[in-house]
Amino acid sequence: MSPSVITVETKENVSQNLIIQRPASGLSLRGRIRVPGDKSISHRSLMLGAIAQGETQIQGLLLGEDPCSTASCFQAMGAEISPLNTELVRVKGIGLGNLQEPVDVLNAGNSGTTIRLMLGLLASHPGRFFTVTGDSSLRSRPMSRVVKPLQQMGAEIWGRKGNSLAPLAIQGQALKPTHYHSPIASAQVKSCILLAGLMTEGQTTVTEPALSRDHSERMLRAFGAKLDIDPETNSVTITGPAQLVGQTVIVPGDISSAAFWLVAGAIVPDSELVIENVGVNPTRTGILEALAMMGADIQLLNEREVAGEPVADLRVRSSRLQSSTIAGDIIPRLIDEIPILAVAAVFAEGTTVIKDAAELRVKESDRIAVMAQQLNKMGAKVTELPDGMEITGGTPLVGTDVDSHTDHRIAMSLAIAALVATNTTTIQRAEAAAISYPDFIPTLQQVCS
């Protein structure tokens, strides 16, 4: 494949169009690749390192914009964090309860994880005042899901539209413990409350309707917090006040980023890819189970454990996919991967139904509406459901102009779809991919060459 098949056009020195033209002879994908460090683990290692005693060393940190937002917020509150890189980042912690009142507004950028998890810490620092905002996308995303349980603990938080939208102002308080029954399975909600419980005298418990990702529990335990987990009731209890001690954290590759290559390898004919060093935490492997249900040829190789997290190399070969119904308890374990899963469904025989995923409506974009609109522009048959999509596979895609809506997962999902579309596809505002995957476009060029 010639290098000109994938080109980048920069507009007005900011926005980027990604132009993909599949050659008439077709293409296949080959190679061994590494994806960026896990975003969830990168955020948490920076946060816990900042509030622990002593030094935390982080290897394999994701260099996307979101972890940079987390680092800058905690630097503004007194933590010393060395320049971010993938080799080694040193965080000199200031100790639990010692976050300083920042002189300016904290900016979480585009990162929902940064603002929602951080609120639990800010709300539990008595006598200190914080304000936090984000970009236009983040300022439109719902915050009441974490504000309300924090208010039950005694937090004082103000914001737009009934304290539900950023910018938010927080007057730190000595919080009281709670048992919160979350109406949704959300790692962000759970983590926010657990972080608030770090400085709260007594036991703070979160019970979820289904199991959400457990990176916070694993890392809090590693840093020295006392946690009790009841898998039968999907409950986790933290006992405060805690003492956290700096650790060495090795960040595995992000399975959410690997998902794009898993689907690409499955749908592009005569392809074989190996994605190395991917985190396969059971609370995150819903994408592997969903693709297995659809008949994808994926193998886990070299399975091992690194710093408390299971890791493997993933080999994917092209295969004929079958439709499936993706719903229920698996959804919290693949919520971020549903946009690229929708692309896989376009190439599966039969009708795939995705439901119980209303959470997608309030991500960086309305991912249900946007994926349906953009894939239908390319000739797919996607019908929106209130909480998901119905996708009839087998219709050939035709290249056209599509738009990422500045959503990183939308941009990358459309790029993978374009690999199997005839003619030329132009993805507008493709620079959004850098939010979680700065090297996505060079890696795409590498596997296609």
Short mmCIF file of C-alpha atoms in Angstrom, two decimals:
data_model
loop_
_atom_site.label_atom_id
_atom_site.label_comp_id
_atom_site.label_asym_id
_atom_site.label_seq_id
_atom_site.Cartn_x
_atom_site.Cartn_y
_atom_site.Cartn_z
CA MET A 1 0.00 0.00 0.00
CA SER A 2 1.45 3.36 -0.95
CA PRO A 3 1.97 5.97 1.77
CA SER A 4 -0.45 8.32 -0.02
CA VAL A 5 -3.40 6.08 0.83
CA ILE A 6 -3.50 7.58 4.35
CA THR A 7 -2.85 11.31 4.45
CA VAL A 8 -3.39 14.08 6.98
CA GLU A 9 -4.60 17.52 5.98
CA THR A 10 -4.21 20.32 8.54
CA LYS A 11 -6.78 23.09 8.39
CA GLU A 12 -6.26 26.53 9.91
CA ASN A 13 -3.21 25.22 11.81
CA VAL A 14 -5.46 23.37 14.29
CA SER A 15 -8.04 20.98 12.86
CA GLN A 16 -6.94 17.86 10.99
CA ASN A 17 -8.69 15.87 8.31
CA LEU A 18 -7.65 12.22 8.03
CA ILE A 19 -8.04 11.03 4.43
CA ILE A 20 -8.17 7.27 3.79
CA GLN A 21 -8.37 5.82 0.28
CA ARG A 22 -8.43 2.04 0.07
CA PRO A 23 -6.50 0.86 -3.00
CA ALA A 24 -8.52 -0.86 -5.72
CA SER A 25 -6.54 -4.04 -5.10
CA GLY A 26 -7.52 -3.97 -1.42
CA LEU A 27 -5.19 -4.11 1.56
CA SER A 28 -4.29 -6.33 4.48
CA LEU A 29 -2.97 -5.40 7.89
CA ARG A 30 0.21 -6.93 9.29
CA GLY A 31 2.56 -6.29 12.16
CA ARG A 32 3.28 -6.21 15.88
CA ILE A 33 2.23 -3.05 17.64
CA ARG A 34 2.08 -1.58 21.13
CA VAL A 35 -0.77 0.61 22.26
CA PRO A 36 -0.51 3.50 24.72
CA GLY A 37 -0.63 2.90 28.45
CA ASP A 38 -3.99 2.26 30.06
CA LYS A 39 -5.75 5.59 30.61
CA SER A 40 -7.63 4.51 33.73
CA ILE A 41 -4.46 3.27 35.43
CA SER A 42 -2.46 6.32 34.29
CA HIS A 43 -4.97 8.71 35.92
CA ARG A 44 -5.09 6.77 39.17
CA SER A 45 -1.32 6.37 39.48
CA LEU A 46 -0.84 10.14 39.17
CA MET A 47 -3.61 10.90 41.68
CA LEU A 48 -2.64 8.36 44.33
CA GLY A 49 1.04 9.18 43.87
CA ALA A 50 0.25 12.85 44.50
CA ILE A 51 -1.57 12.22 47.80
CA ALA A 52 0.66 9.39 49.11
CA GLN A 53 3.69 9.77 51.32
CA GLY A 54 7.04 9.36 49.57
CA GLU A 55 7.81 8.88 45.90
CA THR A 56 5.79 7.03 43.30
CA GLN A 57 7.48 5.87 40.09
CA ILE A 58 5.29 5.30 37.02
CA GLN A 59 6.45 3.38 33.95
CA GLY A 60 4.44 3.26 30.72
CA LEU A 61 2.22 6.28 31.46
CA LEU A 62 -0.21 7.31 28.74
CA LEU A 63 0.92 10.63 27.23
CA GLY A 64 -2.56 11.60 26.02
CA GLU A 65 -4.15 14.92 26.86
CA ASP A 66 -6.34 13.51 29.65
CA PRO A 67 -3.51 12.33 31.98
CA CYS A 68 -1.75 15.63 31.29
CA SER A 69 -4.84 17.36 32.69
CA THR A 70 -4.68 15.21 35.83
CA ALA A 71 -0.97 15.97 36.31
CA SER A 72 -1.43 19.73 35.91
CA CYS A 73 -4.33 19.81 38.40
CA PHE A 74 -2.34 18.02 41.11
CA GLN A 75 0.77 20.11 40.41
CA ALA A 76 -1.39 23.17 41.02
CA MET A 77 -2.26 21.70 44.45
CA GLY A 78 1.33 21.13 45.53
CA ALA A 79 2.41 17.73 44.20
CA GLU A 80 5.78 17.53 42.44
CA ILE A 81 5.50 15.59 39.18
CA SER A 82 8.43 15.18 36.79
CA PRO A 83 7.90 15.83 33.05
CA LEU A 84 5.51 13.20 31.67
CA ASN A 85 7.01 10.48 29.47
CA THR A 86 6.54 6.76 28.87
CA GLU A 87 9.84 5.68 30.45
CA LEU A 88 9.68 6.97 34.03
CA VAL A 89 7.61 9.62 35.78
CA ARG A 90 8.41 10.50 39.39
CA VAL A 91 5.67 11.82 41.67
CA LYS A 92 6.68 13.27 45.02
CA GLY A 93 3.59 12.86 47.15
CA ILE A 94 2.47 15.45 49.70
CA GLY A 95 0.56 13.06 51.96
CA LEU A 96 -3.14 12.50 52.43
CA GLY A 97 -5.03 15.64 53.45
CA ASN A 98 -2.30 18.02 52.33
CA LEU A 99 -3.61 19.21 48.96
CA GLN A 100 -3.07 22.98 48.82
CA GLU A 101 -5.72 25.49 47.90
CA PRO A 102 -4.87 26.39 44.27
CA VAL A 103 -4.46 30.05 43.31
CA ASP A 104 -6.40 29.55 40.08
CA VAL A 105 -9.23 27.47 38.63
CA LEU A 106 -8.28 23.81 38.10
CA ASN A 107 -8.76 22.78 34.47
CA ALA A 108 -9.63 19.13 33.77
CA GLY A 109 -9.61 19.69 29.99
CA ASN A 110 -11.63 16.98 28.23
CA SER A 111 -11.21 14.44 31.03
CA GLY A 112 -14.30 13.18 32.83
CA THR A 113 -12.13 10.84 34.90
CA THR A 114 -10.01 13.75 36.16
CA ILE A 115 -12.90 15.91 37.31
CA ARG A 116 -15.12 13.17 38.73
CA LEU A 117 -12.44 11.31 40.70
CA MET A 118 -10.79 14.52 41.87
CA LEU A 119 -14.08 15.79 43.36
CA GLY A 120 -13.94 13.05 46.00
CA LEU A 121 -10.55 14.29 47.16
CA LEU A 122 -11.34 18.00 46.99
CA ALA A 123 -14.62 17.66 48.87
CA SER A 124 -12.87 15.89 51.76
CA HIS A 125 -10.18 18.54 52.41
CA PRO A 126 -11.64 20.68 55.24
CA GLY A 127 -11.12 24.43 55.14
CA ARG A 128 -9.94 24.60 51.55
CA PHE A 129 -11.74 26.05 48.54
CA PHE A 130 -11.40 24.70 45.00
CA THR A 131 -12.92 25.55 41.62
CA VAL A 132 -12.68 23.18 38.66
CA THR A 133 -13.76 23.44 35.03
CA GLY A 134 -13.02 21.80 31.68
CA ASP A 135 -13.41 22.29 27.94
CA SER A 136 -16.80 22.87 26.28
CA SER A 137 -17.45 19.13 26.01
CA LEU A 138 -16.70 18.45 29.68
CA ARG A 139 -18.79 21.44 30.78
CA SER A 140 -21.81 19.76 29.18
CA ARG A 141 -21.32 16.35 30.82
CA PRO A 142 -23.36 15.38 33.92
CA MET A 143 -21.65 15.74 37.29
CA SER A 144 -24.68 15.12 39.54
CA ARG A 145 -23.88 11.40 39.57
CA VAL A 146 -20.87 12.16 41.80
CA VAL A 147 -22.05 15.43 43.37
CA LYS A 148 -25.18 13.87 44.93
CA PRO A 149 -23.45 11.00 46.78
CA LEU A 150 -20.76 13.41 47.97
CA GLN A 151 -23.48 15.73 49.28
CA GLN A 152 -24.90 12.76 51.19
CA MET A 153 -21.49 12.60 52.90
CA GLY A 154 -21.72 16.31 53.79
CA ALA A 155 -19.87 17.84 50.84
CA GLU A 156 -20.51 21.44 49.81
CA ILE A 157 -20.41 21.70 46.01
CA TRP A 158 -21.95 24.30 43.72
CA GLY A 159 -22.30 24.34 39.95
CA ARG A 160 -24.53 25.22 37.03
CA LYS A 161 -27.98 23.72 36.52
CA GLY A 162 -28.57 22.60 40.08
CA ASN A 163 -24.94 21.72 40.79
CA SER A 164 -24.93 19.27 37.88
CA LEU A 165 -22.55 20.97 35.42
CA ALA A 166 -19.03 22.42 35.59
CA PRO A 167 -17.58 24.86 36.45
CA LEU A 168 -17.89 23.55 39.99
CA ALA A 169 -16.92 25.19 43.27
CA ILE A 170 -16.04 23.02 46.26
CA GLN A 171 -15.68 24.03 49.93
CA GLY A 172 -13.85 21.16 51.59
CA GLN A 173 -15.47 19.53 54.63
CA ALA A 174 -14.89 16.75 57.14
CA LEU A 175 -17.17 14.19 55.50
CA LYS A 176 -19.16 11.45 57.17
CA PRO A 177 -19.16 7.83 55.97
CA THR A 178 -22.00 6.50 53.85
CA HIS A 179 -23.30 3.38 52.13
CA TYR A 180 -24.14 4.50 48.61
CA HIS A 181 -26.28 2.31 46.37
CA SER A 182 -25.32 3.52 42.92
CA PRO A 183 -28.10 3.37 40.29
CA ILE A 184 -25.48 2.79 37.58
CA ALA A 185 -22.38 0.63 37.32
CA SER A 186 -19.73 3.32 36.99
CA ALA A 187 -16.07 3.09 37.93
CA GLN A 188 -15.92 6.89 38.07
CA VAL A 189 -18.76 7.13 40.60
CA LYS A 190 -17.35 4.28 42.69
CA SER A 191 -13.82 5.69 42.61
CA CYS A 192 -14.93 9.19 43.54
CA ILE A 193 -16.68 7.93 46.68
CA LEU A 194 -13.80 5.64 47.65
CA LEU A 195 -11.34 8.54 47.31
CA ALA A 196 -13.63 10.66 49.50
CA GLY A 197 -13.62 7.79 52.00
CA LEU A 198 -9.82 7.90 52.31
CA MET A 199 -10.08 10.82 54.77
CA THR A 200 -13.47 9.96 56.27
CA GLU A 201 -13.58 8.40 59.73
CA GLY A 202 -15.20 4.95 59.52
CA GLN A 203 -16.41 2.75 56.67
CA THR A 204 -17.61 4.07 53.33
CA THR A 205 -19.32 1.52 51.06
CA VAL A 206 -20.39 1.60 47.41
CA THR A 207 -22.79 -1.02 46.02
CA GLU A 208 -23.32 -1.24 42.24
CA PRO A 209 -25.98 -3.00 40.13
CA ALA A 210 -23.19 -4.70 38.15
CA LEU A 211 -19.43 -4.96 38.40
CA SER A 212 -17.53 -1.98 36.98
CA ARG A 213 -13.78 -1.84 36.35
CA ASP A 214 -11.74 -2.33 39.52
CA HIS A 215 -8.50 -0.43 38.86
CA SER A 216 -9.12 1.88 41.83
CA GLU A 217 -9.57 -1.02 44.24
CA ARG A 218 -6.40 -2.74 43.05
CA MET A 219 -4.33 0.42 43.22
CA LEU A 220 -5.71 1.69 46.54
CA ARG A 221 -4.80 -1.64 48.12
CA ALA A 222 -1.31 -1.50 46.59
CA PHE A 223 -0.80 2.00 48.07
CA GLY A 224 -1.88 0.76 51.53
CA ALA A 225 -5.59 1.50 51.91
CA LYS A 226 -7.82 -1.02 53.70
CA LEU A 227 -10.54 -2.31 51.36
CA ASP A 228 -13.12 -5.06 51.75
CA ILE A 229 -14.75 -6.38 48.57
CA ASP A 230 -17.95 -8.42 48.41
CA PRO A 231 -18.27 -9.79 44.86
CA GLU A 232 -21.70 -11.32 45.58
CA THR A 233 -23.28 -7.90 46.14
CA ASN A 234 -20.90 -5.87 43.92
CA SER A 235 -19.90 -3.89 47.01
CA VAL A 236 -16.60 -2.37 48.08
CA THR A 237 -15.85 -0.80 51.48
CA ILE A 238 -12.97 1.49 52.36
CA THR A 239 -11.96 2.21 55.96
CA GLY A 240 -10.67 5.68 56.75
CA PRO A 241 -8.65 7.55 57.56
CA ALA A 242 -6.05 5.77 55.46
CA GLN A 243 -2.29 5.99 55.07
CA LEU A 244 -0.98 5.77 51.51
CA VAL A 245 2.66 5.08 50.66
CA GLY A 246 4.25 5.72 47.26
CA GLN A 247 4.65 2.72 44.96
CA THR A 248 6.16 1.64 41.63
CA VAL A 249 3.40 1.40 39.02
CA ILE A 250 3.89 -0.32 35.66
CA VAL A 251 1.06 0.72 33.33
CA PRO A 252 -0.02 -1.98 30.82
CA GLY A 253 -1.30 -1.19 27.33
CA ASP A 254 -4.88 0.10 27.19
CA ILE A 255 -7.38 -2.52 25.99
CA SER A 256 -9.66 0.34 24.88
CA SER A 257 -6.94 1.39 22.42
CA ALA A 258 -6.20 -2.21 21.45
CA ALA A 259 -9.88 -2.63 20.56
CA PHE A 260 -9.46 -0.60 17.36
CA TRP A 261 -6.78 -2.99 16.09
CA LEU A 262 -8.73 -6.08 17.22
CA VAL A 263 -11.68 -4.99 15.08
CA ALA A 264 -9.44 -3.86 12.21
CA GLY A 265 -7.65 -7.21 12.15
CA ALA A 266 -10.99 -9.04 12.21
CA ILE A 267 -12.73 -7.11 9.40
CA VAL A 268 -9.90 -6.34 6.95
CA PRO A 269 -9.39 -9.45 4.78
CA ASP A 270 -6.15 -11.47 5.02
CA SER A 271 -4.93 -9.61 8.12
CA GLU A 272 -2.93 -10.67 11.16
CA LEU A 273 -1.92 -8.33 13.97
CA VAL A 274 -0.28 -8.88 17.36
CA ILE A 275 -0.93 -6.22 19.99
CA GLU A 276 1.69 -6.54 22.70
CA ASN A 277 1.50 -5.94 26.45
CA VAL A 278 -2.24 -5.30 26.78
CA GLY A 279 -3.97 -5.16 30.16
CA VAL A 280 -6.59 -7.92 30.40
CA ASN A 281 -8.14 -7.09 33.75
CA PRO A 282 -11.38 -9.16 33.90
CA THR A 283 -13.42 -6.00 34.54
CA ARG A 284 -12.20 -4.63 31.19
CA THR A 285 -12.33 -7.64 28.86
CA GLY A 286 -15.93 -7.29 27.74
CA ILE A 287 -14.65 -6.37 24.27
CA LEU A 288 -12.84 -9.73 24.01
CA GLU A 289 -15.98 -11.60 25.06
CA ALA A 290 -18.20 -9.65 22.65
CA LEU A 291 -15.87 -10.22 19.71
CA ALA A 292 -15.60 -13.90 20.63
CA MET A 293 -19.41 -14.14 20.57
CA MET A 294 -19.26 -12.65 17.06
CA GLY A 295 -16.73 -15.27 15.94
CA ALA A 296 -13.56 -13.17 15.86
CA ASP A 297 -10.27 -15.11 15.78
CA ILE A 298 -8.44 -13.67 18.81
CA GLN A 299 -5.85 -15.46 20.95
CA LEU A 300 -4.25 -14.43 24.23
CA LEU A 301 -0.50 -15.13 24.20
CA ASN A 302 2.21 -14.80 26.86
CA GLU A 303 -0.28 -14.24 29.70
CA ARG A 304 1.36 -12.82 32.83
CA GLU A 305 0.84 -10.45 35.75
CA VAL A 306 2.58 -7.08 35.97
CA ALA A 307 2.31 -4.94 39.13
CA GLY A 308 -0.96 -6.60 40.14
CA GLU A 309 -2.65 -6.32 36.73
CA PRO A 310 -3.06 -9.25 34.29
CA VAL A 311 -1.37 -8.66 30.92
CA ALA A 312 -1.19 -10.56 27.61
CA ASP A 313 -0.29 -10.21 23.94
CA LEU A 314 -3.36 -10.37 21.70
CA ARG A 315 -3.24 -11.95 18.23
CA VAL A 316 -6.13 -11.26 15.86
CA ARG A 317 -6.70 -12.73 12.40
CA SER A 318 -9.38 -11.79 9.89
CA SER A 319 -12.55 -13.84 10.19
CA ARG A 320 -16.22 -13.96 9.22
CA LEU A 321 -18.23 -12.27 11.95
CA GLN A 322 -21.76 -13.17 13.04
CA SER A 323 -24.34 -10.88 14.63
CA SER A 324 -24.90 -10.92 18.37
CA THR A 325 -26.90 -9.26 21.14
CA ILE A 326 -24.69 -7.24 23.47
CA ALA A 327 -26.51 -6.18 26.64
CA GLY A 328 -26.75 -6.55 30.40
CA ASP A 329 -23.82 -7.00 32.79
CA ILE A 330 -21.22 -7.02 30.00
CA ILE A 331 -21.96 -3.37 29.09
CA PRO A 332 -20.03 -1.70 31.97
CA ARG A 333 -17.00 -3.80 30.96
CA LEU A 334 -16.98 -2.53 27.35
CA ILE A 335 -18.77 0.82 27.47
CA ASP A 336 -15.82 2.70 25.91
CA GLU A 337 -15.44 0.11 23.16
CA ILE A 338 -19.00 0.23 21.84
CA PRO A 339 -18.22 2.73 19.02
CA ILE A 340 -15.65 0.36 17.49
CA LEU A 341 -17.86 -2.64 18.28
CA ALA A 342 -20.53 -0.96 16.15
CA VAL A 343 -18.04 -0.96 13.27
CA ALA A 344 -17.49 -4.70 13.73
CA ALA A 345 -21.28 -5.20 13.65
CA VAL A 346 -21.49 -3.48 10.26
CA PHE A 347 -19.38 -6.34 8.86
CA ALA A 348 -21.19 -9.16 10.72
CA GLU A 349 -23.82 -11.36 9.10
CA GLY A 350 -27.28 -10.64 10.52
CA THR A 351 -28.55 -7.97 12.89
CA THR A 352 -26.56 -7.01 15.99
CA VAL A 353 -28.41 -5.38 18.89
CA ILE A 354 -26.58 -3.25 21.47
CA LYS A 355 -28.66 -2.10 24.44
CA ASP A 356 -28.46 -1.11 28.13
CA ALA A 357 -25.86 1.47 27.04
CA ALA A 358 -27.70 4.78 27.59
CA GLU A 359 -24.47 5.98 29.27
CA LEU A 360 -23.11 6.51 25.73
CA ARG A 361 -25.47 9.47 25.35
CA VAL A 362 -23.43 11.53 27.84
CA LYS A 363 -19.86 10.76 26.84
CA GLU A 364 -17.58 13.20 24.95
CA SER A 365 -20.38 13.18 22.39
CA ASP A 366 -23.72 11.38 22.13
CA ARG A 367 -21.94 8.30 20.85
CA ILE A 368 -25.15 6.47 19.95
CA ALA A 369 -26.42 9.29 17.74
CA VAL A 370 -23.04 10.19 16.25
CA MET A 371 -21.99 6.62 15.35
CA ALA A 372 -25.41 5.94 13.79
CA GLN A 373 -25.29 9.16 11.76
CA GLN A 374 -21.72 8.76 10.54
CA LEU A 375 -21.89 5.04 9.70
CA ASN A 376 -25.19 5.58 7.87
CA LYS A 377 -23.50 8.29 5.82
CA MET A 378 -21.11 5.55 4.65
CA GLY A 379 -24.00 3.27 3.65
CA ALA A 380 -24.43 1.20 6.81
CA LYS A 381 -27.83 0.28 8.25
CA VAL A 382 -27.79 1.52 11.84
CA THR A 383 -30.94 2.35 13.80
CA GLU A 384 -30.73 4.29 17.05
CA LEU A 385 -32.34 2.82 20.15
CA PRO A 386 -32.86 4.89 23.31
CA ASP A 387 -30.09 2.89 25.00
CA GLY A 388 -28.11 1.52 22.08
CA MET A 389 -28.17 0.57 18.40
CA GLU A 390 -29.55 -2.02 16.00
CA ILE A 391 -27.06 -2.74 13.22
CA THR A 392 -27.85 -4.81 10.15
CA GLY A 393 -24.56 -6.09 8.77
CA GLY A 394 -23.44 -6.98 5.29
CA THR A 395 -23.99 -3.68 3.48
CA PRO A 396 -20.78 -2.49 1.72
CA LEU A 397 -19.45 0.83 2.97
CA VAL A 398 -18.69 3.71 0.60
CA GLY A 399 -16.21 6.42 1.50
CA THR A 400 -17.54 9.92 2.12
CA ASP A 401 -17.02 12.93 4.41
CA VAL A 402 -17.62 12.06 8.09
CA ASP A 403 -17.04 13.99 11.31
CA SER A 404 -15.52 12.92 14.64
CA HIS A 405 -17.54 15.52 16.59
CA THR A 406 -14.21 16.05 18.43
CA ASP A 407 -14.66 12.65 20.12
CA HIS A 408 -11.48 10.56 20.12
CA ARG A 409 -13.21 7.18 20.02
CA ILE A 410 -15.49 8.28 17.18
CA ALA A 411 -12.49 9.50 15.14
CA MET A 412 -10.61 6.22 15.49
CA SER A 413 -13.69 4.04 14.92
CA LEU A 414 -14.48 5.82 11.66
CA ALA A 415 -10.85 5.43 10.54
CA ILE A 416 -11.09 1.66 10.98
CA ALA A 417 -14.40 1.57 9.09
CA ALA A 418 -12.78 3.53 6.24
CA LEU A 419 -10.20 0.76 5.72
CA VAL A 420 -12.96 -1.44 4.31
CA ALA A 421 -14.90 1.28 2.46
CA THR A 422 -14.64 1.88 -1.28
CA ASN A 423 -13.56 5.29 -2.60
CA THR A 424 -12.15 7.97 -0.30
CA THR A 425 -13.17 8.69 3.28
CA THR A 426 -12.37 12.04 4.89
CA ILE A 427 -12.63 12.14 8.69
CA GLN A 428 -12.97 15.72 9.87
CA ARG A 429 -11.48 16.84 13.18
CA ALA A 430 -9.43 13.65 13.40
CA GLU A 431 -6.95 15.33 15.77
CA ALA A 432 -9.35 14.29 18.56
CA ALA A 433 -7.68 10.85 18.52
CA ALA A 434 -4.71 12.35 20.38
CA ILE A 435 -6.81 12.70 23.54
CA SER A 436 -6.25 9.02 24.32
CA TYR A 437 -3.97 7.78 21.52
CA PRO A 438 -1.39 10.32 20.31
CA ASP A 439 0.25 7.87 17.85
CA PHE A 440 -2.93 6.44 16.35
CA ILE A 441 -2.43 7.81 12.83
CA PRO A 442 1.28 6.80 12.55
CA THR A 443 0.36 3.31 13.83
CA LEU A 444 -2.44 3.11 11.26
CA GLN A 445 0.05 3.96 8.54
CA GLN A 446 2.48 1.36 9.93
CA VAL A 447 0.05 -1.56 9.89
CA CYS A 448 -1.26 -0.67 6.45
CA SER A 449 2.13 -0.34 4.77
#
